Short mmCIF file of C-alpha atoms and ligand atoms in Angstrom, two decimals:
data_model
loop_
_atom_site.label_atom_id
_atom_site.label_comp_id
_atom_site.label_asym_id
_atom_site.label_seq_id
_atom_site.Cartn_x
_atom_site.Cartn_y
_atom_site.Cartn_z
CA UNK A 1 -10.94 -6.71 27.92
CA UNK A 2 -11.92 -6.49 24.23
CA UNK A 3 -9.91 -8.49 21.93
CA UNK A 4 -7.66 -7.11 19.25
CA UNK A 5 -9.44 -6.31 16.42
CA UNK A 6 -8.04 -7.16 13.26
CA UNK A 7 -7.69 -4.35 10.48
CA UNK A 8 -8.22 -5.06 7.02
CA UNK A 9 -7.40 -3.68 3.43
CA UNK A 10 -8.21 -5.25 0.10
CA UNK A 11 -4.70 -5.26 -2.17
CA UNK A 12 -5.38 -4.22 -5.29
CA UNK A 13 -3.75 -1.99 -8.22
CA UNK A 14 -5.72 -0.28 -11.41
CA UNK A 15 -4.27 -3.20 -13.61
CA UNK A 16 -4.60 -6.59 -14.63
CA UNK A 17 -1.63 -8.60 -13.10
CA UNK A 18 -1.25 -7.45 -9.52
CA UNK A 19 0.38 -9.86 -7.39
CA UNK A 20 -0.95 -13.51 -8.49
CA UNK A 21 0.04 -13.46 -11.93
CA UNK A 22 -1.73 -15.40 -14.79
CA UNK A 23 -5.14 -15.54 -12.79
CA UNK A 24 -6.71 -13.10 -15.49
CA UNK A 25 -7.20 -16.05 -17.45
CA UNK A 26 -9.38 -17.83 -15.07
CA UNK A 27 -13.33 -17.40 -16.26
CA UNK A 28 -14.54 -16.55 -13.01
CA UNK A 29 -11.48 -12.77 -13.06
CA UNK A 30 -13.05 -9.79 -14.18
CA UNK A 31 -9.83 -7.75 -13.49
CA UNK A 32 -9.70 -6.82 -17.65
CA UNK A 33 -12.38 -4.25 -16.66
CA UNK A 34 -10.01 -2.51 -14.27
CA UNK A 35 -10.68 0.55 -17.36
CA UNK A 36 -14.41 0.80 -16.28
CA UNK A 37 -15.92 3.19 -13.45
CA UNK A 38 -18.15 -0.06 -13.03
CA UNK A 39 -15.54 -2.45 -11.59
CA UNK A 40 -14.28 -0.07 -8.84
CA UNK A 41 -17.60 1.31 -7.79
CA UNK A 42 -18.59 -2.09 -7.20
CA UNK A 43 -15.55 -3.33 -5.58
CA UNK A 44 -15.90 -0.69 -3.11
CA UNK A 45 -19.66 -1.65 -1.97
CA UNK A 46 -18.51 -5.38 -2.16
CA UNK A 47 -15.48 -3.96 0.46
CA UNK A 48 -17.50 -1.83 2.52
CA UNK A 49 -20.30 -4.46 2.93
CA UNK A 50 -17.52 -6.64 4.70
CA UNK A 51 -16.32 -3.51 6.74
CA UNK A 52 -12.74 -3.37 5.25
CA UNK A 53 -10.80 -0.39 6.83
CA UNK A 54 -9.35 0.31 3.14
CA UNK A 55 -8.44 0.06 -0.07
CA UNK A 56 -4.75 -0.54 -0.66
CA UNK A 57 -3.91 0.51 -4.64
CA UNK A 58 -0.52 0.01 -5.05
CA UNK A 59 0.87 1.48 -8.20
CA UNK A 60 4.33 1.81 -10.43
CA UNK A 61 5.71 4.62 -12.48
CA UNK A 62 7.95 2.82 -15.25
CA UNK A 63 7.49 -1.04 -16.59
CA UNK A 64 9.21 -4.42 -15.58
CA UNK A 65 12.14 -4.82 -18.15
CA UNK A 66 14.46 -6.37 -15.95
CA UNK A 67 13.37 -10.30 -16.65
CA UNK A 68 14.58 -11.43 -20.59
CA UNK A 69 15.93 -7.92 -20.24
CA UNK A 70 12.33 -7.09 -21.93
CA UNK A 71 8.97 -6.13 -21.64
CA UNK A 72 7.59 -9.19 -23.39
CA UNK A 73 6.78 -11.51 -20.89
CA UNK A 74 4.83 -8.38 -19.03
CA UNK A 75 3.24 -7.51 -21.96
CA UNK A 76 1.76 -10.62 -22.46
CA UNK A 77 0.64 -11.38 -19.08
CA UNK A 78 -0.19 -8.35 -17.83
CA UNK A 79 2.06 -7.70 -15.16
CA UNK A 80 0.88 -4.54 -14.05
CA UNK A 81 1.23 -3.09 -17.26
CA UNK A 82 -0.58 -1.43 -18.48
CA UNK A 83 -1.47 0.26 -15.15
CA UNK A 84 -3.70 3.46 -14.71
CA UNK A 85 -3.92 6.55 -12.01
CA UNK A 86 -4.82 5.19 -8.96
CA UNK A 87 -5.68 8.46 -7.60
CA UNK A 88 -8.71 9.44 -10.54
CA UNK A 89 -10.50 6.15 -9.07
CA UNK A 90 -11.25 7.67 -5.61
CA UNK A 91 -13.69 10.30 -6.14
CA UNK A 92 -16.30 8.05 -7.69
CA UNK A 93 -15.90 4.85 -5.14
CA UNK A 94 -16.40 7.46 -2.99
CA UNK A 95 -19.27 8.96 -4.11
CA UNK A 96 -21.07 4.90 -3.40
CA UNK A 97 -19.97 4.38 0.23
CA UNK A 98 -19.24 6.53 2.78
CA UNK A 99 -16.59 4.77 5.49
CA UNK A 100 -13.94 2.64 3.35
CA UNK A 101 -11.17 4.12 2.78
CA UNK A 102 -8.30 4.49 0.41
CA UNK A 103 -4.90 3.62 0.70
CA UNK A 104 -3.01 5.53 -2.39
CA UNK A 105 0.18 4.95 -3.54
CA UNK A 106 2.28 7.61 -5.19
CA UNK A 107 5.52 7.96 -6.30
CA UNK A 108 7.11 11.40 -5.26
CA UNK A 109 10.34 11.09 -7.32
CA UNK A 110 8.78 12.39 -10.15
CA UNK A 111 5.90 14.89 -9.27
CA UNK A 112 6.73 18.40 -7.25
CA UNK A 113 5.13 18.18 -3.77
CA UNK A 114 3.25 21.81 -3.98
CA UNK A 115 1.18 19.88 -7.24
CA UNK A 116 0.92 16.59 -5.21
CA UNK A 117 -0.41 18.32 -2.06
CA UNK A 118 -3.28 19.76 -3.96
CA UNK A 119 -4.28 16.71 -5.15
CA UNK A 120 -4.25 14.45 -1.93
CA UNK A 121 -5.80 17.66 -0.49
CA UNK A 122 -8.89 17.91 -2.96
CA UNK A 123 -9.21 13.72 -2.47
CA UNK A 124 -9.48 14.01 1.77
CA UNK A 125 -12.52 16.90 1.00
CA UNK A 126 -14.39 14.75 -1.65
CA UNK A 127 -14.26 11.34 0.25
CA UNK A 128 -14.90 13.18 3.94
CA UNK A 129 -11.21 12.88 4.84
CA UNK A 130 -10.96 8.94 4.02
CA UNK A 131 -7.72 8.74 2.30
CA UNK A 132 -4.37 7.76 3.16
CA UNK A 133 -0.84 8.19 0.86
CA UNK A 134 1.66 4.86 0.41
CA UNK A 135 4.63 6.70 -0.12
CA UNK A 136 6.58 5.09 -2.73
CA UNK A 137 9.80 6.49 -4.10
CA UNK A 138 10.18 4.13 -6.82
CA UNK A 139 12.73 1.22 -7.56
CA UNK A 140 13.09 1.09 -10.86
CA UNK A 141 15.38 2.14 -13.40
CA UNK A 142 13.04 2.50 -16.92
CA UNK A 143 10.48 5.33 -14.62
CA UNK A 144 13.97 6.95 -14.11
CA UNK A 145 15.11 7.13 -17.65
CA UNK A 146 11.45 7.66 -19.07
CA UNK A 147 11.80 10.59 -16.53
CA UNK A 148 14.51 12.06 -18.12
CA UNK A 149 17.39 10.76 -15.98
CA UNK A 150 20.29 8.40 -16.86
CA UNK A 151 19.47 6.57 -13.83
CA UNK A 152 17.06 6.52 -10.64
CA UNK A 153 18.58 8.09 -7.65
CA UNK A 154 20.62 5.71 -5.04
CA UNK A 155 18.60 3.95 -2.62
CA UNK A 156 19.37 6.01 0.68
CA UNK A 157 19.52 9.20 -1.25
CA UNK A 158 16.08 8.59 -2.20
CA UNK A 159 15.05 8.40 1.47
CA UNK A 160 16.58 11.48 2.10
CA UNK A 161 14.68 13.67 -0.74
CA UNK A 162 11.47 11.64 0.20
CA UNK A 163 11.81 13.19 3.88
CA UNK A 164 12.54 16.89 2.68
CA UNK A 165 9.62 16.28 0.23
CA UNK A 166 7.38 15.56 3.44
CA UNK A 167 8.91 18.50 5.68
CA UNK A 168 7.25 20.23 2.35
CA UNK A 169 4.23 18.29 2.43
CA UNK A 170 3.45 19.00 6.31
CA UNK A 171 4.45 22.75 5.96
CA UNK A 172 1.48 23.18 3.28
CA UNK A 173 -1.10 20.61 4.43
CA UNK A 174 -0.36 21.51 8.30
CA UNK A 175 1.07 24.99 8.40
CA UNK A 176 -0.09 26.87 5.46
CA UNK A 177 -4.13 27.51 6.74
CA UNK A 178 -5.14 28.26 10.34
CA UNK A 179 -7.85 26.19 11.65
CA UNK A 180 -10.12 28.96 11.66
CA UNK A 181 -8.57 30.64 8.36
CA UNK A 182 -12.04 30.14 6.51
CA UNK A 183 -15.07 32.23 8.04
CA UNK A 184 -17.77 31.65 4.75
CA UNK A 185 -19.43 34.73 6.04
CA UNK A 186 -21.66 36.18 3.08
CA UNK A 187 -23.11 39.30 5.06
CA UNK A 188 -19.57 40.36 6.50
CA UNK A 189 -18.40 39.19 3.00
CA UNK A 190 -15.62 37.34 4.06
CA UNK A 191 -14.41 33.45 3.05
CA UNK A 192 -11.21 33.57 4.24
CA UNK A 193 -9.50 35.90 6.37
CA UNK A 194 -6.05 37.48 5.48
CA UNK A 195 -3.53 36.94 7.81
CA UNK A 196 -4.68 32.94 9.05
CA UNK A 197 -3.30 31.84 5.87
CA UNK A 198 0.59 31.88 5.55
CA UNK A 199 3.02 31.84 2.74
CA UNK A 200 5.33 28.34 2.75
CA UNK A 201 8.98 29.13 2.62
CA UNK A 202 11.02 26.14 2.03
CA UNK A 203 14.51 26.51 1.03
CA UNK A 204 16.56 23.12 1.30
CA UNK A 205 18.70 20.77 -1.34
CA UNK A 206 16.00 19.04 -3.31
CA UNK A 207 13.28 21.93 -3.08
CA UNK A 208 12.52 25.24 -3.42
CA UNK A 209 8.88 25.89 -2.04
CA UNK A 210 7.79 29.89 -2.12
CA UNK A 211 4.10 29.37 -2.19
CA UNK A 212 0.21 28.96 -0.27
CA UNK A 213 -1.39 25.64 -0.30
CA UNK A 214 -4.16 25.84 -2.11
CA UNK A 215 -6.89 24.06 -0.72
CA UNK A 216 -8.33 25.53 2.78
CA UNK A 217 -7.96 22.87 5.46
CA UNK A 218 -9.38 19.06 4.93
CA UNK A 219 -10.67 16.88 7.33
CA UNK A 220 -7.37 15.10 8.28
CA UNK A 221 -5.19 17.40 6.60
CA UNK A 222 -2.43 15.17 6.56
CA UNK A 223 -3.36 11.79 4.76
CA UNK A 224 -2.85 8.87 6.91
CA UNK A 225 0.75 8.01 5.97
CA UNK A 226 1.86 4.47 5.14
CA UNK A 227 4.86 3.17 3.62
CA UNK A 228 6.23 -0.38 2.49
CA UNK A 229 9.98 0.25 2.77
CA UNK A 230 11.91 -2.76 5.48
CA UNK A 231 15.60 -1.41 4.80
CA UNK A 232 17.79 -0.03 7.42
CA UNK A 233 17.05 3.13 6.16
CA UNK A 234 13.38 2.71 5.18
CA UNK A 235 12.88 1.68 8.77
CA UNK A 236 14.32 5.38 9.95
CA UNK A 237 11.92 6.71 7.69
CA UNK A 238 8.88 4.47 8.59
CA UNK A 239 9.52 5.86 12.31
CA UNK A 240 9.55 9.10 11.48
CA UNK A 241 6.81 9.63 8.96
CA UNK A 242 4.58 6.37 8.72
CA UNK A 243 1.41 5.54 10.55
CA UNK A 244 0.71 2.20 8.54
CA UNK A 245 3.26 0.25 7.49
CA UNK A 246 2.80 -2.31 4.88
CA UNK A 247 5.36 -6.32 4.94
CA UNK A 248 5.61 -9.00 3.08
CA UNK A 249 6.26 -11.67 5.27
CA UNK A 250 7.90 -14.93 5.16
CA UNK A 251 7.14 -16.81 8.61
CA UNK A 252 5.58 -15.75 12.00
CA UNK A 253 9.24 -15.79 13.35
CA UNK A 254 10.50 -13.66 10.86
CA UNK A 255 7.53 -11.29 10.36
CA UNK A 256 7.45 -10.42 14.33
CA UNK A 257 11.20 -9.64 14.11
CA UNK A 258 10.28 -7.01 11.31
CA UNK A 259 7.09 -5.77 13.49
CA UNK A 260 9.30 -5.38 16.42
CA UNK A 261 11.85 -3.44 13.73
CA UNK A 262 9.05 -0.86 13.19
CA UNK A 263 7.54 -0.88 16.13
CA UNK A 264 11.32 0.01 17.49
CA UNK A 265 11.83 2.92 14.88
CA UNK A 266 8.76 4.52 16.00
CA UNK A 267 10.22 4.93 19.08
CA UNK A 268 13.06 6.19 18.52
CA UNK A 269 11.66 8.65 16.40
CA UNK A 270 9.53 10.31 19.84
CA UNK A 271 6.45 8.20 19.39
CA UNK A 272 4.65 5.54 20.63
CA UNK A 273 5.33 1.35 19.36
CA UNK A 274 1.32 1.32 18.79
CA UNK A 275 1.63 4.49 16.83
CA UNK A 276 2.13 2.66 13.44
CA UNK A 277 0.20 -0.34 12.44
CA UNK A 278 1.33 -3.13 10.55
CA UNK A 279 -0.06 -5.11 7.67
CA UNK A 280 0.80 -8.10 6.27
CA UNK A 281 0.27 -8.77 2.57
CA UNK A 282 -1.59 -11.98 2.21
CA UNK A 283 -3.70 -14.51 0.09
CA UNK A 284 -6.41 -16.58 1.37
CA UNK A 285 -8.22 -19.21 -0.33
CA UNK A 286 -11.64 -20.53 1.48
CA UNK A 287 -13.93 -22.92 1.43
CA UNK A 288 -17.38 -24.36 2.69
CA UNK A 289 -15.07 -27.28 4.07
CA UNK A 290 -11.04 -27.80 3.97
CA UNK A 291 -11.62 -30.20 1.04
CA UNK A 292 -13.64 -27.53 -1.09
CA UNK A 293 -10.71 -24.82 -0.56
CA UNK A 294 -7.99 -27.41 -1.74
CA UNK A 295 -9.99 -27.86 -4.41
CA UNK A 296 -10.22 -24.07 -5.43
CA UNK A 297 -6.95 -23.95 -4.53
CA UNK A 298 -6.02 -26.31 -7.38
CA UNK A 299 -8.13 -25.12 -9.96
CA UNK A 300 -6.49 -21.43 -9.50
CA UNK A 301 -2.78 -22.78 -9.49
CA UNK A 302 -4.32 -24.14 -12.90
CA UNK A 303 -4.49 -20.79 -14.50
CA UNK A 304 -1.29 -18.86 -12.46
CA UNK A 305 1.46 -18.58 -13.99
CA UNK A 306 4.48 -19.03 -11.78
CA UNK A 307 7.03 -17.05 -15.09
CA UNK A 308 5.27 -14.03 -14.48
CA UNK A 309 5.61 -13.87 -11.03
CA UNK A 310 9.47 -14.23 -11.43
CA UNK A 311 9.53 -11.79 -13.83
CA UNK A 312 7.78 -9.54 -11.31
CA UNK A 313 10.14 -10.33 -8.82
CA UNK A 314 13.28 -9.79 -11.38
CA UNK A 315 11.84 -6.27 -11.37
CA UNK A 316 11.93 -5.94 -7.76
CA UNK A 317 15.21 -7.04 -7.11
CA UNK A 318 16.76 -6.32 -10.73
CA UNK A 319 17.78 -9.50 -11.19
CA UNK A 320 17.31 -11.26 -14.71
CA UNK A 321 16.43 -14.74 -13.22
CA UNK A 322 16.14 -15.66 -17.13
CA UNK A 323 19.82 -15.50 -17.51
CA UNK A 324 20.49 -18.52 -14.72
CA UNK A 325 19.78 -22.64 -15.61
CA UNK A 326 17.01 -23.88 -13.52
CA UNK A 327 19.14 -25.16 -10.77
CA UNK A 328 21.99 -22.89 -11.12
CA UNK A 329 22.62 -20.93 -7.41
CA UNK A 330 21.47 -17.15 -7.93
CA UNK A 331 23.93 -15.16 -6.37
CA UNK A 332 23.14 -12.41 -3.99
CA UNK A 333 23.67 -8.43 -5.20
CA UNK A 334 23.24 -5.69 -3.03
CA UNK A 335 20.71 -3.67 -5.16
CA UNK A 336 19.45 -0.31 -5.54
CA UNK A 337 15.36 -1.82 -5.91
CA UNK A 338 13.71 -3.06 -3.06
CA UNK A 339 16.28 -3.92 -0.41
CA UNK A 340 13.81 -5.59 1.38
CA UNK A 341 13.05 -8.07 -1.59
CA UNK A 342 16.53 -9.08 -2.49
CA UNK A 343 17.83 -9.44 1.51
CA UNK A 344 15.23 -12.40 0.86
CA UNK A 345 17.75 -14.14 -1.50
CA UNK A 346 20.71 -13.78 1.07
CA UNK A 347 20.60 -16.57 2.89
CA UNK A 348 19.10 -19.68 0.84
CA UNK A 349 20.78 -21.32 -1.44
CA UNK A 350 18.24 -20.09 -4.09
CA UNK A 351 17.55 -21.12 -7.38
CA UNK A 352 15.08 -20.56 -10.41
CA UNK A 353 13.12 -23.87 -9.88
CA UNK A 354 13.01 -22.66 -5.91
CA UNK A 355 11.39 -19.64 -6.97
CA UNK A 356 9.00 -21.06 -9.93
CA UNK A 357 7.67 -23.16 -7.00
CA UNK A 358 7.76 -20.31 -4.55
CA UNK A 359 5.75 -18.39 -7.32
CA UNK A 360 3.54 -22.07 -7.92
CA UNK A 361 0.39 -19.01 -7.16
CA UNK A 362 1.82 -16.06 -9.43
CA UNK A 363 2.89 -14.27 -6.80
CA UNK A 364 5.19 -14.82 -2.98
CA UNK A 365 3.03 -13.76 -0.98
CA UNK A 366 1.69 -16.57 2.04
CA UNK A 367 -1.48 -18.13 1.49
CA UNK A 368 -3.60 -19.40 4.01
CA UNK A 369 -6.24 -22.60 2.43
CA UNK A 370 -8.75 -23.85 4.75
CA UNK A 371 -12.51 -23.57 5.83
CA UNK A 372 -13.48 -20.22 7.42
CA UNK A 373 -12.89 -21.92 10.98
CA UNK A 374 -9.11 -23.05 9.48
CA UNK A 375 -8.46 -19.78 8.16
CA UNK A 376 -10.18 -17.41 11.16
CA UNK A 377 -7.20 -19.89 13.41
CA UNK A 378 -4.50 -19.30 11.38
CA UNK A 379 -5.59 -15.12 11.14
CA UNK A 380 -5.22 -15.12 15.08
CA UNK A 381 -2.45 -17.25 15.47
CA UNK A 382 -0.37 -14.89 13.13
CA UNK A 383 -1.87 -11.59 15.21
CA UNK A 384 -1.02 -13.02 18.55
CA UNK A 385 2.90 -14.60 17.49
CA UNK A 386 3.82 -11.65 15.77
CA UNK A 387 2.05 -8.10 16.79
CA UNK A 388 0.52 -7.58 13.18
CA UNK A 389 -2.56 -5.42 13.09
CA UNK A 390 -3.63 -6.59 10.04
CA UNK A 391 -3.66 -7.96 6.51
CA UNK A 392 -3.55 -6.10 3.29
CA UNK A 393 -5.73 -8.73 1.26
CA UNK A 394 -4.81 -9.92 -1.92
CA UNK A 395 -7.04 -10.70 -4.80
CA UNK A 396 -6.35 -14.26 -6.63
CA UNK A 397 -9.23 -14.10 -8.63
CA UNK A 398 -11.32 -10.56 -8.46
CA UNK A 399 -13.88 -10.39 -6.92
CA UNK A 400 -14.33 -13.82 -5.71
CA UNK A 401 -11.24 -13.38 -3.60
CA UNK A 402 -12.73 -10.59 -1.43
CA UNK A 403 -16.56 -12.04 -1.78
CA UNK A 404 -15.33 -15.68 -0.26
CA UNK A 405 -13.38 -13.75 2.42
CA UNK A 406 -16.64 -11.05 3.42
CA UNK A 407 -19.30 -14.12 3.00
CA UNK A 408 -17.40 -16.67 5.00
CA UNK A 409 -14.03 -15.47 7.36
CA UNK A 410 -15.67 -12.47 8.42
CA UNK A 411 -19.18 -13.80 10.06
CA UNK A 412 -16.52 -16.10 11.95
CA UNK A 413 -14.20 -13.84 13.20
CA UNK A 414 -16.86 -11.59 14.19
CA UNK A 415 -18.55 -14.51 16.39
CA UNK A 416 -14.97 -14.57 17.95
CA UNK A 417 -14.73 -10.59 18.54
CA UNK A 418 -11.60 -10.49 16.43
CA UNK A 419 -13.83 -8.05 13.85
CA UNK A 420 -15.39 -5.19 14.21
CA UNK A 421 -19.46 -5.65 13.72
CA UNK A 422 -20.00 -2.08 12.85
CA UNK A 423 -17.87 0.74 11.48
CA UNK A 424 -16.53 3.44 13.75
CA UNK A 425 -17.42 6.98 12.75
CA UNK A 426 -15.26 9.87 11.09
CA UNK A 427 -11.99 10.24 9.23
CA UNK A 428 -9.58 6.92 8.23
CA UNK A 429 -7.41 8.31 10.99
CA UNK A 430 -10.07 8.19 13.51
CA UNK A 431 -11.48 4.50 12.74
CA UNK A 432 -8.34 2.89 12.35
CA UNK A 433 -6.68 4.47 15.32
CA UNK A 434 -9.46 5.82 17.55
CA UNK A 435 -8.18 9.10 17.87
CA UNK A 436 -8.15 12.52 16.62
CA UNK A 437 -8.97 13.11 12.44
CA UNK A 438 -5.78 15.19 12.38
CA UNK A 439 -1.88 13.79 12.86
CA UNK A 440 -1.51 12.70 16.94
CA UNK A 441 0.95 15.92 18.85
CA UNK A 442 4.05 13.39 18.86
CA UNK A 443 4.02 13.24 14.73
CA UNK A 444 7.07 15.07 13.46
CA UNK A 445 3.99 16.47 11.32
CA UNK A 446 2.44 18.24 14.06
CA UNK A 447 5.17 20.02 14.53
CA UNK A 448 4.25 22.33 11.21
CA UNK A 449 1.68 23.54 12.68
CA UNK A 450 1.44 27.69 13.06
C1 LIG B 501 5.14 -5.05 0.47
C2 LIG B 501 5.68 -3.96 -0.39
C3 LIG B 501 4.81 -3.26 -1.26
C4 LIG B 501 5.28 -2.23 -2.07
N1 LIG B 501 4.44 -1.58 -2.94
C5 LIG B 501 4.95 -0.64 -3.79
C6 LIG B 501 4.15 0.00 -4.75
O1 LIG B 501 2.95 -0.21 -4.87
N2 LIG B 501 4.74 0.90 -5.58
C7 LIG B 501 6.08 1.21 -5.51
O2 LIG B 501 6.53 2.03 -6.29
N3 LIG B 501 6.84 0.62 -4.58
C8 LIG B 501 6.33 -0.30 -3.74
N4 LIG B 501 7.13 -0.91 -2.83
C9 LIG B 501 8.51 -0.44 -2.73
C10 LIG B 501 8.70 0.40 -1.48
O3 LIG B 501 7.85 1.45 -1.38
C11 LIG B 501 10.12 0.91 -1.37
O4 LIG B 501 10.41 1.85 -2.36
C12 LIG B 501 11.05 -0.22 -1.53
O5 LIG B 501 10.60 -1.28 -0.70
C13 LIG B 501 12.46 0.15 -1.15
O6 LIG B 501 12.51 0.17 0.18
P1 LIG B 501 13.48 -0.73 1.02
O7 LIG B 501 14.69 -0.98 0.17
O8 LIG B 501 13.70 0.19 2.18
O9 LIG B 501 12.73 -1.99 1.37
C14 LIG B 501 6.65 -1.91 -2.02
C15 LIG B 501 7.50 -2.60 -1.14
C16 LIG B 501 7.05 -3.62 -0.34
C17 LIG B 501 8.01 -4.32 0.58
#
């Protein structure tokens, strides 16, 4: 038997700061050019020349006040502010390859799905059906009140518009056009043909949807789904809706408990445990030799800085770490960000010098160091002991991150079979899962279909 293959995205946002904070400092970043066509077109051949299933562009509506109670610190670093559309960047990276795909995020608290499903719609046709939507319902409070409301919504209630918005979202994408709706017969003068194209009527508490979807029928339709969400109710909504779903992990032991979490939900939501795969966010640094890596590993926690990844992670948990003394205990609050984030705090006795060191890189996410034989290891060991599918890779410094990765992990995991050698044809859907372009029959999405 074949051995697991591992899938791969490159983490990235349309910003300067994403998740290792300070590195735009380092001579060797180019991530100030985010603003030019330039940077992303070439990303995406760097990407696609080392066979990455995607590209993961994470994105926020609203800024990161919480820290200092402030936007200063963000300001001045960068952190992910100021941050453009992620979506506008698609249609020209896609115009320069033509199998990496795109991993979107977008926040539906604020935009009406019948607008939103145009959009995504428009995106599959231009890029051949190659995108995918990280559904994101947003965490903090200053997108709400830029918004227009006092407040964002509560956690769970935002699950709970976020699946009605979907039921919408599958009634359009999956329901509204037949298959066969479009004939584009000139002599019989007939595009589409009346009565293969039905009206969406959606009447329920957070919309009211009276309407045809305006785009005829993309490749996939449905975008492939993911979602980043590890509460108790994010995990209901993972196994409902999500086909990729993205972690931050701590340790293998923890990280397979949350794979087996999702893996569980998808279950008990009808489907199958394989039927979502899992990423792990992660930063590698790599050398010729072990010594080499140390050594760039050194010379980028020169230029990180570990204050802006705190005030990052203030955001996510809204938390003001500024207010506490550096060894002062933080206590834990049950908070209406990122549940996921601040359940990390619960049970260490953590403090703001624990998390300037946990931040020594900018950011929390693990990083591997080590020669591409070191680092190939440590990619299988965390595969086999904990069910991942794959990484979403970070960038410490952009591009070198991804080069280093494509020039020296790759050729070695392919010489172990752990990487594909050659992409497999069609949609996103059908090269990361092997299947059908369109949403497998045991998708609650299927289920819109006329
Ligand atoms: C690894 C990870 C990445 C995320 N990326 C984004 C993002 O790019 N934009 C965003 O608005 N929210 C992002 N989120 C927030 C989630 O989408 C979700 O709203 C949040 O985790 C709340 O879910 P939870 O409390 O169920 O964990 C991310 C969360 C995690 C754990």
């Amino acid at each position: 038997m074949s051995k697991k293959k591992i899938l791969l995205n490159a983490f990235n946002m349309n910003c300067i700061g994403h998740i290792n904070h300070g590195l735009w400092t380092h001579p060797r970043d180019n991530s100030t050019q985010y603003k030019t066509l330039e940077y992303w077109t070439e990303l995406a051949q760097i990407l696609e020349r080392g066979l990455f299933d995607g590209l993961f562009i994470a994105d926020i509506v609203g800024v990161y006040d919480v820290y200092q109670n402030s936007i200063d610190v963000p300001l001045k670093e960068s952190i992910q502010l100021p941050v453009n559309d992620p979506l506008l960047l698609v249609s020209a990276m896609a115009a320069v390859t033509r199998n990496l795909g795109f991993g979107l995020t977008a926040n539906l608290t604020y935009e009406p799905p019948y607008l939103f499903a145009r959009r995504m719609s428009t995106l599959d046709h231009l890029s051949r059906g190659r995108v995918g939507w990280n559904i994101v319902t947003g965490y903090l409070d200053s997108a709400a009140k830029a918004m227009g409301l006092s407040e964002q919504v509560e956690h769970d209630r935002r699950y709970d518009q976020a699946d009605e918005y979907l039921e919408v979202l599958y009634k359009l994408w999956e329901g509204s056009w037949e298959d066969d709706a479009v004939l584009n017969d000139p002599q019989a003068r007939v595009y589409a043909q009346p009565g293969k194209v039905h009206k969406v009527e959606h009447h329920g508490e957070f919309y009211q949807v009276e309407g045809y979807h305006l785009c005829e029928p993309s490749p996939q339709r449905t975008p492939v789904l993911f979602q980043a969400g590890s509460s108790e109710r994010g995990l209901l909504f993972a196994g409902r809706h999500a086909e990729c779903v993205f972690i931050s992990g701590q340790n293998k032991a923890s990280t397979k408990i949350q794979v087996d979490k999702v893996r569980a939900s998808a279950v008990e939501a009808g489907r199958k445990p394989d039927d979502i795969k899992v990423f792990m966010g992660l930063n590698v640094i790599v050398g010729a030799t072990e010594e080499l890596a140390w050594r760039k590993h050194a010379e980028y926690l020169s230029y990180a800085s570990a204050e802006a990844g705190v005030a990052h992670f203030s955001a996510s948990t809204a938390i003001d770490f500024s207010q506490y003394e550096l060894d002062e205990p933080i206590q834990y609050v049950k908070s209406n960000a990122i549940q996921s984030a601040t359940k990390n705090l619960q049970n260490n006795d953590w403090t703001r010098r624990k998390l300037l060191d946990q931040h020594a890189l900018g950011g929390r996410y693990i990083t591997l160091v080590g020669s591409p034989e070191q680092v190939a290891d440590e990619l299988e060991s965390w595969i086999s002991a904990t069910g991942l599918d794959g990484f979403n890779l970070t960038r410490i410094v952009t591009p070198e991150s991804y080069v280093d990765f494509i020039d020296m992990v790759i050729p070695e995991l392919q010489r172990r079979g752990s990487y594909k050698t050659e992409y497999a044809q069609g949609t996103l859907r059908e090269k990361v899962f092997h299947g059908t372009a369109r949403l497998p029959e045991q998708h609650t999405g299927s289920t819109y279909r006329p």
